[in-house]
């Protein structure tokens, strides 16, 4: 087992309902990577991500975290694995009946033995990291969409995860906010040493932050290329990969 | 790993060094930031230097603690250069955006609450009248053929609130009929007049319980479904999309639902009446009254006027349930919690409307002599 590999995907087949989404996926996410899952709309990027953090079970093949599969692990091991992951969803997926502080506090209350004051300090720090200091007592409905995404990020990093999964973090944001969020993801990944797996089709983000990645194709229903986005652009023999990475220009 | 501890050491007139040792991690207890408040009282201190001892480990817990200390010490400068570089990076990142000064609206006083309550009641009445007005305008547009309400929609909703509800209406009606039957038999037996149980069950179901209990069931079933459906559409901005397409939600969403309920409720009431009488019959026949006698007595007891009043009530209740459900849905907020609130509001207001309308109609019928 290679210690540098955080996630090892082998011969993975994804089926959603009765539809084949992707098959024969093989790639490795190295520790500390910012790994980009890219591809056109409807190719199964989000589905692949949801398989990776254990929301859906693969139809065939396996996804190994440090050599262990989530789906064959015991419930205690699964819980331990989940604590090492942080997940953010497209719209933030904040609990709308809870304040931002209560949202971020939730994983801390669930998985740590910290007292109320310490949790409040942790929540303050996590919200400050994503630039939302002072918004502790706001409800998700009272803040903007971009702020909801950042609050979702604060909740995802509450437990200092080793692996951060992002589903379209910058979709729907203006270019400046998207850029700031990209910077934030990079800085957080760098400072906490976390591995980042990110689904996006924002070209600017792909080249700005991606150190490694996989390109999924909707037509052939398999991966067309792996490696860093720059390497894919320069060396991939598939026209569709180049077309995607150059916006068809 | 050792427990997290700190040692403070005044290195110069204006600076103090804090040595951190042990494990400053989420699983460990860390010193109370409050114990450093004394430093804040020494005005001459402007710089706090953090140093680490040999055995030192950290995660977010250290950063959260540093932020708490920073809040305690106010304007002091923090020198983190002796700590691991990542700690400094994260601390700077957390301090990049100054804390927002926007305040969450404070809690209202009792007087403000009362005034707001009265204002809300006024808005509620006005809103209700406006909604009824809009609904009748939409109905008018539909009648002259200028509405987008489609028969296919109306029939789909008819199926949802008619045939799909038959099972629960059946259960409810038979049981209510039996309850009335037992109630009547026990009381009437004291006078040797058990045979009149058919009058009590028949008139009770036809004039009152058939319509009212069907109304209660439909409030919980259809009223709630309307509110949840329209509320979710509001959250997904589907209602905004309709409005911008130039299709009034009143025509396209509210009218088909209301018409469907108006068409099916009177029929459900009739169905409920019949099954209620069957339920009462089970009780009567178990008390030495034959089916023939029970039915004969029923025929004498119930008039067409009785049936008509029950069906009319069903019609009125249908209008009220649809109105409560659709209005709660259309006025739903933009979050998932708001959908739950809208559904609760739909059911509660529908039930209140039902009781008030039922009482009003009974008074009216009494004075009209029907």
Short mmCIF file of N, CA and C in Angstrom, two decimals, chain B residues 157-234:
data_model
loop_
_atom_site.label_atom_id
_atom_site.label_comp_id
_atom_site.label_asym_id
_atom_site.label_seq_id
_atom_site.Cartn_x
_atom_site.Cartn_y
_atom_site.Cartn_z
N UNK B 157 -55.97 16.50 -10.20
CA UNK B 157 -56.20 16.85 -8.80
C UNK B 157 -57.48 16.20 -8.27
N UNK B 158 -58.51 16.08 -9.15
CA UNK B 158 -59.75 15.40 -8.75
C UNK B 158 -59.42 13.98 -8.31
N UNK B 159 -58.56 13.30 -9.09
CA UNK B 159 -58.21 11.93 -8.74
C UNK B 159 -57.49 11.90 -7.41
N UNK B 160 -56.56 12.88 -7.21
CA UNK B 160 -55.79 12.89 -5.96
C UNK B 160 -56.68 13.13 -4.74
N UNK B 161 -57.69 14.02 -4.88
CA UNK B 161 -58.46 14.29 -3.66
C UNK B 161 -59.77 13.51 -3.63
N UNK B 162 -60.14 12.82 -4.71
CA UNK B 162 -61.36 12.01 -4.67
C UNK B 162 -61.07 10.54 -4.44
N UNK B 163 -60.90 9.77 -5.52
CA UNK B 163 -60.72 8.32 -5.40
C UNK B 163 -59.58 7.92 -4.46
N UNK B 164 -58.48 8.69 -4.46
CA UNK B 164 -57.36 8.32 -3.59
C UNK B 164 -57.72 8.44 -2.12
N UNK B 165 -58.74 9.25 -1.81
CA UNK B 165 -59.08 9.46 -0.40
C UNK B 165 -60.17 8.50 0.07
N UNK B 166 -60.69 7.67 -0.86
CA UNK B 166 -61.86 6.84 -0.50
C UNK B 166 -61.57 5.91 0.68
N UNK B 167 -60.40 5.31 0.71
CA UNK B 167 -60.13 4.32 1.76
C UNK B 167 -60.23 4.95 3.14
N UNK B 168 -59.58 6.09 3.32
CA UNK B 168 -59.58 6.70 4.65
C UNK B 168 -60.97 7.25 4.99
N UNK B 169 -61.68 7.76 3.96
CA UNK B 169 -63.05 8.27 4.20
C UNK B 169 -63.95 7.10 4.62
N UNK B 170 -63.75 5.94 3.98
CA UNK B 170 -64.55 4.76 4.33
C UNK B 170 -64.36 4.41 5.80
N UNK B 171 -63.12 4.27 6.19
CA UNK B 171 -62.82 3.90 7.57
C UNK B 171 -63.43 4.90 8.54
N UNK B 172 -63.18 6.18 8.26
CA UNK B 172 -63.64 7.26 9.15
C UNK B 172 -65.16 7.27 9.25
N UNK B 173 -65.85 7.11 8.11
CA UNK B 173 -67.31 7.23 8.10
C UNK B 173 -67.98 6.08 8.85
N UNK B 174 -67.49 4.84 8.58
CA UNK B 174 -68.09 3.69 9.25
C UNK B 174 -67.92 3.84 10.76
N UNK B 175 -66.72 4.26 11.18
CA UNK B 175 -66.47 4.39 12.62
C UNK B 175 -67.30 5.50 13.23
N UNK B 176 -67.42 6.65 12.54
CA UNK B 176 -68.24 7.75 13.09
C UNK B 176 -69.70 7.29 13.18
N UNK B 177 -70.18 6.57 12.15
CA UNK B 177 -71.55 6.04 12.19
C UNK B 177 -71.75 5.12 13.39
N UNK B 178 -70.75 4.26 13.65
CA UNK B 178 -70.86 3.35 14.79
C UNK B 178 -70.85 4.11 16.11
N UNK B 179 -70.02 5.16 16.16
CA UNK B 179 -69.96 5.96 17.40
C UNK B 179 -71.33 6.58 17.66
N UNK B 180 -71.92 7.18 16.60
CA UNK B 180 -73.25 7.78 16.76
C UNK B 180 -74.26 6.71 17.16
N UNK B 181 -74.13 5.52 16.55
CA UNK B 181 -75.03 4.41 16.85
C UNK B 181 -74.98 4.04 18.32
N UNK B 182 -73.79 3.83 18.83
CA UNK B 182 -73.66 3.44 20.25
C UNK B 182 -74.19 4.55 21.16
N UNK B 183 -73.83 5.79 20.81
CA UNK B 183 -74.28 6.94 21.60
C UNK B 183 -75.80 6.95 21.67
N UNK B 184 -76.46 6.77 20.51
CA UNK B 184 -77.92 6.81 20.45
C UNK B 184 -78.56 5.65 21.17
N UNK B 185 -78.06 4.43 20.91
CA UNK B 185 -78.68 3.23 21.49
C UNK B 185 -78.67 3.30 23.01
N UNK B 186 -77.56 3.69 23.59
CA UNK B 186 -77.44 3.71 25.05
C UNK B 186 -78.43 4.71 25.64
N UNK B 187 -78.55 5.89 25.03
CA UNK B 187 -79.47 6.91 25.57
C UNK B 187 -80.93 6.54 25.33
N UNK B 188 -81.21 6.09 24.10
CA UNK B 188 -82.62 5.85 23.73
C UNK B 188 -83.20 4.62 24.43
N UNK B 189 -82.29 3.66 24.78
CA UNK B 189 -82.77 2.45 25.43
C UNK B 189 -83.49 2.77 26.75
N UNK B 190 -83.07 3.87 27.39
CA UNK B 190 -83.68 4.25 28.68
C UNK B 190 -85.17 4.52 28.52
N UNK B 191 -85.59 4.92 27.31
CA UNK B 191 -87.00 5.19 27.07
C UNK B 191 -87.65 4.08 26.25
N UNK B 192 -86.93 3.01 26.00
CA UNK B 192 -87.44 1.94 25.16
C UNK B 192 -87.60 2.38 23.72
N UNK B 193 -86.78 3.35 23.30
CA UNK B 193 -86.96 3.91 21.95
C UNK B 193 -85.73 3.65 21.08
N UNK B 194 -85.12 2.43 21.23
CA UNK B 194 -83.90 2.13 20.46
C UNK B 194 -84.09 2.28 18.96
N UNK B 195 -85.33 2.05 18.51
CA UNK B 195 -85.57 2.05 17.07
C UNK B 195 -85.24 3.41 16.44
N UNK B 196 -85.31 4.47 17.26
CA UNK B 196 -85.03 5.80 16.73
C UNK B 196 -83.54 6.07 16.54
N UNK B 197 -82.72 5.05 16.81
CA UNK B 197 -81.28 5.21 16.58
C UNK B 197 -81.01 5.56 15.11
N UNK B 198 -81.87 5.05 14.21
CA UNK B 198 -81.67 5.39 12.78
C UNK B 198 -81.84 6.88 12.56
N UNK B 199 -82.77 7.51 13.26
CA UNK B 199 -82.96 8.95 13.11
C UNK B 199 -81.70 9.68 13.53
N UNK B 200 -81.18 9.25 14.68
CA UNK B 200 -80.01 9.95 15.20
C UNK B 200 -78.80 9.78 14.28
N UNK B 201 -78.54 8.52 13.88
CA UNK B 201 -77.39 8.27 12.99
C UNK B 201 -77.62 8.96 11.65
N UNK B 202 -78.83 8.78 11.09
CA UNK B 202 -79.13 9.32 9.75
C UNK B 202 -79.00 10.83 9.72
N UNK B 203 -79.75 11.51 10.59
CA UNK B 203 -79.72 12.97 10.58
C UNK B 203 -78.34 13.48 11.00
N UNK B 204 -77.77 12.82 12.00
CA UNK B 204 -76.44 13.23 12.48
C UNK B 204 -75.41 13.17 11.37
N UNK B 205 -75.39 12.06 10.63
CA UNK B 205 -74.40 11.93 9.54
C UNK B 205 -74.69 12.91 8.42
N UNK B 206 -75.94 12.92 7.97
CA UNK B 206 -76.28 13.67 6.76
C UNK B 206 -76.14 15.18 6.96
N UNK B 207 -76.61 15.66 8.09
CA UNK B 207 -76.59 17.12 8.30
C UNK B 207 -75.25 17.61 8.82
N UNK B 208 -74.55 16.76 9.59
CA UNK B 208 -73.40 17.30 10.32
C UNK B 208 -72.11 16.51 10.12
N UNK B 209 -72.11 15.26 10.64
CA UNK B 209 -70.84 14.55 10.77
C UNK B 209 -70.22 14.17 9.44
N UNK B 210 -71.05 13.83 8.46
CA UNK B 210 -70.51 13.44 7.15
C UNK B 210 -69.64 14.53 6.59
N UNK B 211 -70.20 15.75 6.53
CA UNK B 211 -69.46 16.87 5.94
C UNK B 211 -68.29 17.28 6.83
N UNK B 212 -68.55 17.38 8.13
CA UNK B 212 -67.51 17.89 9.03
C UNK B 212 -66.30 16.95 9.09
N UNK B 213 -66.58 15.64 9.27
CA UNK B 213 -65.45 14.71 9.39
C UNK B 213 -64.71 14.57 8.07
N UNK B 214 -65.45 14.59 6.96
CA UNK B 214 -64.76 14.56 5.66
C UNK B 214 -63.89 15.81 5.52
N UNK B 215 -64.42 16.94 5.99
CA UNK B 215 -63.65 18.19 5.96
C UNK B 215 -62.36 18.07 6.77
N UNK B 216 -62.48 17.46 7.96
CA UNK B 216 -61.29 17.32 8.82
C UNK B 216 -60.24 16.45 8.11
N UNK B 217 -60.71 15.32 7.55
CA UNK B 217 -59.77 14.43 6.85
C UNK B 217 -59.14 15.14 5.66
N UNK B 218 -59.95 15.85 4.90
CA UNK B 218 -59.42 16.50 3.70
C UNK B 218 -58.49 17.66 4.06
N UNK B 219 -58.72 18.31 5.21
CA UNK B 219 -57.78 19.38 5.64
C UNK B 219 -56.40 18.78 5.85
N UNK B 220 -56.38 17.63 6.54
CA UNK B 220 -55.09 17.00 6.85
C UNK B 220 -54.47 16.38 5.62
N UNK B 221 -55.30 15.90 4.71
CA UNK B 221 -54.77 15.16 3.57
C UNK B 221 -54.49 16.11 2.40
N UNK B 222 -55.54 16.76 1.91
CA UNK B 222 -55.39 17.57 0.71
C UNK B 222 -54.89 18.97 1.01
N UNK B 223 -55.45 19.61 2.07
CA UNK B 223 -55.00 20.96 2.42
C UNK B 223 -53.50 21.00 2.67
N UNK B 224 -53.01 20.01 3.43
CA UNK B 224 -51.58 19.95 3.74
C UNK B 224 -50.78 19.69 2.47
N UNK B 225 -51.30 18.80 1.60
CA UNK B 225 -50.57 18.48 0.36
C UNK B 225 -50.48 19.72 -0.53
N UNK B 226 -51.57 20.49 -0.60
CA UNK B 226 -51.54 21.72 -1.42
C UNK B 226 -50.48 22.69 -0.88
N UNK B 227 -50.49 22.87 0.44
CA UNK B 227 -49.54 23.83 1.04
C UNK B 227 -48.10 23.37 0.82
N UNK B 228 -47.85 22.07 1.03
CA UNK B 228 -46.47 21.57 0.87
C UNK B 228 -46.04 21.66 -0.59
N UNK B 229 -46.95 21.30 -1.50
CA UNK B 229 -46.62 21.32 -2.94
C UNK B 229 -46.31 22.73 -3.41
N UNK B 230 -47.22 23.67 -3.11
CA UNK B 230 -47.01 25.05 -3.55
C UNK B 230 -45.84 25.69 -2.81
N UNK B 231 -45.66 25.32 -1.53
CA UNK B 231 -44.55 25.86 -0.75
C UNK B 231 -43.22 25.45 -1.34
N UNK B 232 -43.11 24.17 -1.74
CA UNK B 232 -41.87 23.69 -2.35
C UNK B 232 -41.63 24.40 -3.68
N UNK B 233 -42.72 24.64 -4.44
CA UNK B 233 -42.57 25.38 -5.70
C UNK B 233 -42.06 26.79 -5.43
N UNK B 234 -42.53 27.37 -4.33
CA UNK B 234 -42.07 28.72 -3.96
C UNK B 234 -40.57 28.69 -3.64
#
